[in-house]
XYZ file of C-alpha atoms in Angstrom:
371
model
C 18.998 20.943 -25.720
C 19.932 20.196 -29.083
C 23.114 21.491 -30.945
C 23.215 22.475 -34.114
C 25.347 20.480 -36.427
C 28.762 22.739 -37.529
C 29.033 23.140 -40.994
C 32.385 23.217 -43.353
C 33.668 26.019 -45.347
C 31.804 24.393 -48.577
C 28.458 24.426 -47.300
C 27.098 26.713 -49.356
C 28.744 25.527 -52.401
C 27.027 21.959 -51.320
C 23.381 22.916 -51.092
C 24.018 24.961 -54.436
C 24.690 21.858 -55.954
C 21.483 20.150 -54.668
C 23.042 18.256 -52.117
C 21.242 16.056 -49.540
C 22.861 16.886 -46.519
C 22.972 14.739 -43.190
C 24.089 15.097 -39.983
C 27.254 13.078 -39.793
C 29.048 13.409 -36.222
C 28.230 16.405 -35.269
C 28.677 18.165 -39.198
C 26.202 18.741 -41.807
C 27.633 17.159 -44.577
C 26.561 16.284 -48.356
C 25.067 12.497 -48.555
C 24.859 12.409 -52.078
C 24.559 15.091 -55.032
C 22.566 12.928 -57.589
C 22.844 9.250 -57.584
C 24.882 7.500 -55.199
C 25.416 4.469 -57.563
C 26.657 7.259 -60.586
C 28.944 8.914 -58.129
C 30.711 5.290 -56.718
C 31.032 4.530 -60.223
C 32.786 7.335 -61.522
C 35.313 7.124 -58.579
C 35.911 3.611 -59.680
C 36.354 4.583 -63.528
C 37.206 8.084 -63.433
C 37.114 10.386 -60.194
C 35.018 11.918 -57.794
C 35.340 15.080 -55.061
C 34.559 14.937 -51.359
C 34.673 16.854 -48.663
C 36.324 15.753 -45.481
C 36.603 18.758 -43.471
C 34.683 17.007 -40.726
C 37.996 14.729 -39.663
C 39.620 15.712 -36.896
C 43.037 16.887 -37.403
C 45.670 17.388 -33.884
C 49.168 18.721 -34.286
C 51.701 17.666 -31.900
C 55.247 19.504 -32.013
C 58.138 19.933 -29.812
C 61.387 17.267 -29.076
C 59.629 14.678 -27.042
C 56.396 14.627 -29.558
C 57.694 11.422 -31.014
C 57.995 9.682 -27.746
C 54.432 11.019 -27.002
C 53.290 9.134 -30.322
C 54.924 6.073 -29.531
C 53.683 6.075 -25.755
C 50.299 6.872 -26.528
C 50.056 4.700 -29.718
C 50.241 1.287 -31.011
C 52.074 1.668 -33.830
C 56.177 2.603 -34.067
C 56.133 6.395 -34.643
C 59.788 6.921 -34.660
C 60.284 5.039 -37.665
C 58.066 7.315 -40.007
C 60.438 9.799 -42.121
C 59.794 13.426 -42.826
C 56.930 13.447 -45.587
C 55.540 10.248 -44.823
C 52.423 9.020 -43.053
C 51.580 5.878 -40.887
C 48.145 4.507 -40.549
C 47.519 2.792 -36.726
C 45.220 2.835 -33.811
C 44.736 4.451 -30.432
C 43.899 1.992 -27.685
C 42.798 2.072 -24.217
C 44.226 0.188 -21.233
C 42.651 -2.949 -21.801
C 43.380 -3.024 -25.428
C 40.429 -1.761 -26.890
C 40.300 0.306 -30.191
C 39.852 3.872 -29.146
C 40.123 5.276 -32.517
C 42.102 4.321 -35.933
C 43.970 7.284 -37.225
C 46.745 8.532 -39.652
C 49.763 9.916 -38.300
C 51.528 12.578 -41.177
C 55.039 13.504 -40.115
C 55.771 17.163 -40.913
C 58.546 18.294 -39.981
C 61.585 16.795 -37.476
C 59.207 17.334 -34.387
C 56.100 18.051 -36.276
C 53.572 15.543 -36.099
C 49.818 15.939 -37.812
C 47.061 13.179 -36.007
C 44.101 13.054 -38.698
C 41.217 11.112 -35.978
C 37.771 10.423 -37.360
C 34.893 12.634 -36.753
C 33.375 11.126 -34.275
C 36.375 10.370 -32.030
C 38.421 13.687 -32.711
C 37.508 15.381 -29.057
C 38.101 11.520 -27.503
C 41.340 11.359 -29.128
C 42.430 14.923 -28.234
C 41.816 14.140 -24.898
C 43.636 11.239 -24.654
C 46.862 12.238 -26.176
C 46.501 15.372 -23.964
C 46.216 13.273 -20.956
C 49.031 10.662 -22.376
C 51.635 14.073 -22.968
C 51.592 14.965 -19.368
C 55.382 14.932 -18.666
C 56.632 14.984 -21.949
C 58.553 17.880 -23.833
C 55.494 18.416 -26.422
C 52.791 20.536 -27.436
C 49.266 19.021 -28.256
C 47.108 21.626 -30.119
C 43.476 21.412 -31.745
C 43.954 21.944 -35.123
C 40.445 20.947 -36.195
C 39.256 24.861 -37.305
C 42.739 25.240 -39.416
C 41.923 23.007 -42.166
C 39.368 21.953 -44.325
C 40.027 18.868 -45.980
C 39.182 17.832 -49.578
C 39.842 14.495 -51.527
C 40.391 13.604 -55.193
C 40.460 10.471 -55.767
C 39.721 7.732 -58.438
C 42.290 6.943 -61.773
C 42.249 10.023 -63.254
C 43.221 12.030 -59.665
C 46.623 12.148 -60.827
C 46.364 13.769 -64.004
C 43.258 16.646 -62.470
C 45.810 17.554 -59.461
C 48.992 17.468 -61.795
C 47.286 20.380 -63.904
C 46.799 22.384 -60.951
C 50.499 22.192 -59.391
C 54.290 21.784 -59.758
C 54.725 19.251 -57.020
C 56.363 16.418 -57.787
C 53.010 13.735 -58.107
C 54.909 11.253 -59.855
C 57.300 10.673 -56.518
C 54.560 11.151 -54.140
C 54.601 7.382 -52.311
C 51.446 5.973 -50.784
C 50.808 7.213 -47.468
C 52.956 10.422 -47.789
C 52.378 14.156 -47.795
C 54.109 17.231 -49.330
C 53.852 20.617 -48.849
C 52.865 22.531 -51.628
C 50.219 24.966 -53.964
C 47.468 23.548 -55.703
C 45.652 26.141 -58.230
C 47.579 28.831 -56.548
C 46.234 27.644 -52.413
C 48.990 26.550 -50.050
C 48.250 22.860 -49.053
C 49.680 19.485 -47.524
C 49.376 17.142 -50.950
C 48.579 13.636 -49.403
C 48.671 10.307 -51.398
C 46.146 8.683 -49.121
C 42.576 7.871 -49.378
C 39.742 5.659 -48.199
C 37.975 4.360 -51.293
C 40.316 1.239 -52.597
C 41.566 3.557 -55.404
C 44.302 6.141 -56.142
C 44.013 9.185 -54.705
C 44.875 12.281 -53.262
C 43.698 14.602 -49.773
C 44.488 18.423 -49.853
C 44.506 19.944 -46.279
C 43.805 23.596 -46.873
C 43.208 26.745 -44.695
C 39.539 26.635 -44.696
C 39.490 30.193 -46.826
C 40.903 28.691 -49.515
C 38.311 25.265 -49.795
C 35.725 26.729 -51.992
C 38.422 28.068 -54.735
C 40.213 24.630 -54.426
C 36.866 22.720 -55.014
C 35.948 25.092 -57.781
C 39.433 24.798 -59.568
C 39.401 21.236 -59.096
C 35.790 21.092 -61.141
C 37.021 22.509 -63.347
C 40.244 20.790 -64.279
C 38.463 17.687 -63.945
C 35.304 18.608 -66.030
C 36.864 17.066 -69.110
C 37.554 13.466 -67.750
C 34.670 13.054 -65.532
C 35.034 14.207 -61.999
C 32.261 14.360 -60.484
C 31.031 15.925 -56.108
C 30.726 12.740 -54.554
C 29.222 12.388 -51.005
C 29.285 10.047 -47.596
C 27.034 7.492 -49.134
C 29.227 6.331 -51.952
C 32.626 7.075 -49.495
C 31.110 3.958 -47.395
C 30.336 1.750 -50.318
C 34.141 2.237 -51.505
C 35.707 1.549 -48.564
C 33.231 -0.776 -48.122
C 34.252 -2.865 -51.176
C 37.923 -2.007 -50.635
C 37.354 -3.906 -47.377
C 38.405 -0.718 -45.065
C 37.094 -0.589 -41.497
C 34.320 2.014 -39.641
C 34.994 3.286 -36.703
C 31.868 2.131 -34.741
C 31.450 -0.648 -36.717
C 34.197 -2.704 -37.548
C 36.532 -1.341 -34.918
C 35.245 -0.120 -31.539
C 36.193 -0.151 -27.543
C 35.682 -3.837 -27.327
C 37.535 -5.320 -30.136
C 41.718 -5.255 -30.475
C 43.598 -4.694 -33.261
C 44.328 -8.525 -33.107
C 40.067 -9.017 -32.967
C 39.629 -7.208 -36.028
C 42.627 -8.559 -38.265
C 44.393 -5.658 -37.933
C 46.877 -6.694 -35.772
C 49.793 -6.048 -37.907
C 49.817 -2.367 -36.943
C 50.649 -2.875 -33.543
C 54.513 -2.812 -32.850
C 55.850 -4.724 -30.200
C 59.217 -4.198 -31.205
C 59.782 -0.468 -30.374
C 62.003 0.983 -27.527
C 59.252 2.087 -25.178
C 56.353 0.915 -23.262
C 53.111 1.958 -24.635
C 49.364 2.079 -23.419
C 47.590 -1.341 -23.557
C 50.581 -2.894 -24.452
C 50.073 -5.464 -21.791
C 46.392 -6.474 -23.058
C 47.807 -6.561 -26.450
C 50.311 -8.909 -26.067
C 47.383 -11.022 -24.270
C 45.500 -10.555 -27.180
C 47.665 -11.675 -30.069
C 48.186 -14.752 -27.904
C 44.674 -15.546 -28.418
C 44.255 -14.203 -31.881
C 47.178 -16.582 -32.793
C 45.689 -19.958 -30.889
C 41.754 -19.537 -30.611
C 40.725 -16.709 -32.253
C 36.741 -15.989 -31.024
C 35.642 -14.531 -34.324
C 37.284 -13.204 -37.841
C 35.835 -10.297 -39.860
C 35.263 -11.440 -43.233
C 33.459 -11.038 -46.221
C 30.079 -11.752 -47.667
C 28.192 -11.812 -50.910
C 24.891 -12.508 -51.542
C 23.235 -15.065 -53.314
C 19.953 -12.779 -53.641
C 18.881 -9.583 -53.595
C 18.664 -8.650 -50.506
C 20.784 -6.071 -48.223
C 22.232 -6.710 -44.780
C 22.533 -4.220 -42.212
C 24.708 -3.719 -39.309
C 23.648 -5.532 -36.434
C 22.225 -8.656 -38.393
C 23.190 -11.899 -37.266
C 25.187 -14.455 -39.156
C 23.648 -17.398 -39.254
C 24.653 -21.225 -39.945
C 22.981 -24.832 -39.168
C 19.780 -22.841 -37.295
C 22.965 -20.859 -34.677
C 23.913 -17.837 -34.609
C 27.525 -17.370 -35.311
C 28.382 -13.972 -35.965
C 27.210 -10.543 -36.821
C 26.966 -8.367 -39.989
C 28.833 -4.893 -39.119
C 28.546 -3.522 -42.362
C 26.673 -4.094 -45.540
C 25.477 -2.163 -48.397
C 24.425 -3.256 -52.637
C 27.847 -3.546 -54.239
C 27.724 -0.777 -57.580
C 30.894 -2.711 -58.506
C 29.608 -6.221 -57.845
C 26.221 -5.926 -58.868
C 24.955 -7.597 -55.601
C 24.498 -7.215 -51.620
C 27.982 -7.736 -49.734
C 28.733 -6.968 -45.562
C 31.595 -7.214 -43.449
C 31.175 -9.698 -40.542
C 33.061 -11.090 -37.535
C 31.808 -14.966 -37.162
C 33.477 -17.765 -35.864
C 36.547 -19.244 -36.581
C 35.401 -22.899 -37.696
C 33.019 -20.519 -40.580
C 35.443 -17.916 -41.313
C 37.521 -19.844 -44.611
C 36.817 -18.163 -48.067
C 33.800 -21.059 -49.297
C 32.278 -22.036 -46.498
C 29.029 -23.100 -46.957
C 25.855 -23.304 -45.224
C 26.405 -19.397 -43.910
C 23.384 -17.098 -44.074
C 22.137 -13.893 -42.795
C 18.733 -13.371 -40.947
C 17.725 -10.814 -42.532
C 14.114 -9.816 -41.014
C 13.470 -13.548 -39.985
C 14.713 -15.162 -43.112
C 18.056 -16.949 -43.745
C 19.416 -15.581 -47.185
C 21.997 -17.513 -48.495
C 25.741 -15.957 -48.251
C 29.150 -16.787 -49.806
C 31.719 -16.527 -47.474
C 34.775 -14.508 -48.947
C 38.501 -13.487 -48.059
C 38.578 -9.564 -48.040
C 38.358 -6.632 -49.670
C 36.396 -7.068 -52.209
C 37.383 -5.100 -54.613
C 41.129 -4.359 -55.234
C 41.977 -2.006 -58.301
C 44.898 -2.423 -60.823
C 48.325 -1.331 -60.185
């Protein structure tokens, strides 16, 4: 039987805008408006609007929810003040990535787990599972919000003329409550495009007059709807993973470079510790394979899946690539092996459809903006 996909609270107000929708995890969501290229663009020079209401959000409250965070987690919950956020990753026993998420502390035993589409029922059920015994509530939270984002350099000024909260102090990675054009919200300073940024969490009632009075503050410097397509050539360029294709069950945090966000140093065991500590052994002495960066040479675009290729051997895999708006050419994300992962290396290519196109390799991301 097939399921039909769920739609957001903005659905409508997509297809009215000549969206092409796609079914992304389970959601209908909009792919593009126009042109993909335009709408990457004007994030990078001016700002775009998505919707994100398909992310997964999972409260956890009560006076043991921190030691359920740092149990179930890698990273060190505890140490995250009121108002601030924590990006970090859910693993399994044997150290695999289960999910990467960002953890917003609410309140002083209010906790708010943002999971990624695709994972949000897998990651409910594991911190449910991982909260047996502990003083805490987990709760499903996914229907109360719908989510939008703002970002790109002018974010700042369109959300400043729409509230009094205090923008100017709002850190990276940290969230205030607050009204935006008159709609309760959670004001985040977080983002997954490379540039500044903001994501309201809303009651889903309130998304289409928050997306309207965005519009229209933001008609005047260039904001423009902006949909999935251009979200994965930002992040893309900004050299930010994909669940399910950077980061999955069989890599580590340590695998995929990431390994800074696991915390060895806080007060209690945690799941996969064990594997972990295994695994930044390995990633310290003989690392297998490094993600890194590629450019093209040429014109043409590699795919996930695509193998890396140097001296006639195989000796990685593209897990992301996409044409570059920014760049002006082809670039991918790859894990390949050590002795070919320096910034320069030469002689790397990708077989792309049987032929070997040249490939620079590079340090990522590839695009960072300007303080």
């Amino acid at each position: 039987m097939s399921t039909a996909p769920r739609l957001t609270a903005l659905d409508a107000l997509h297809r009215s805008l000549g969206a092409t929708m796609t079914d992304f995890a389970g959601w209908d969501m909009p792919l593009r408006y126009a042109s993909e290229r335009e709408e990457h663009l004007a994030v990078r020079t001016k700002a775009g609007l998505f919707d994100l209401s398909h992310m997964g959000e999972i409260t956890l409250t009560g006076p043991e929810a921190v030691k359920v965070l740092d149990y179930a987690l890698v990273g060190n919950i505890s140490t995250v003040g009121v108002g601030r956020a924590r990006y970090t990753h859910i693993c399994v026993e044997d150290g695999g990535i289960l999910d990467d998420l960002i953890v917003y502390r609410l309140g002083e035993t209010e906790y708010m787990v943002v999971a990624n589409a695709s994972n949000a029922q897998v990651v409910l059920d594991a911190l449910t599972e991982r909260a047996a015994g502990f003083d805490a509530e987990v709760r499903d939270d996914r229907d109360a919000y719908a989510l939008i984002a703002v970002q790109g350099p002018e974010s700042p000024g369109i959300l400043a003329s729409l509230t009094d909260a205090d923008l100017d102090g709002l850190k990276y990675y940290a969230g205030l409550p607050g009204t935006v054009a008159g709609v309760p919200a959670l004001i985040a300073r977080t983002g997954y495009t490379g540039e500044d940024g903001f994501e309201l969490f809303v009651s889903p009632e309130h998304a289409v007059e928050l997306w309207q009075a965005l519009t229209k503050a933001g008609e005047g410097v260039g904001l423009v709807p902006a949909g999935l397509s251009c979200r994965d050539t930002l992040r893309l360029e900004a050299g930010m993973p994909l669940y399910g294709h950077e980061l999955t069950t069989s890599l580590t945090p340590f695998d995929a470079g990431l390994g800074r966000v696991v915390k060895f140093d806080k007060e209690v065991d945690f799941v996969g510790r064990a594997a972990l500590e295994a695994a930044a052994e390995r990633a310290a002495t003989n690392p297998p394979r490094k993600l890194v960066g590629l450019i093209a040479e040429g014109r043409r675009v590699p795919r996930a899946g695509f193998p890396v290729v140097a001296d006639g051997q195989v000796i990685g895999e593209v897990t992301s690539g996409a044409p570059s708006p920014t760049l002006g050419k082809p670039i991918a994300m790859a894990y390949v092996d050590a002795a070919h992962a320096a910034p320069g290396t030469s002689g790397v290519g990708v077989d792309i459809r049987g032929t070997h196109e040249a490939y620079e390799v590079v340090a990522l991301p590839f695009y960072k903006r300007q303080k």
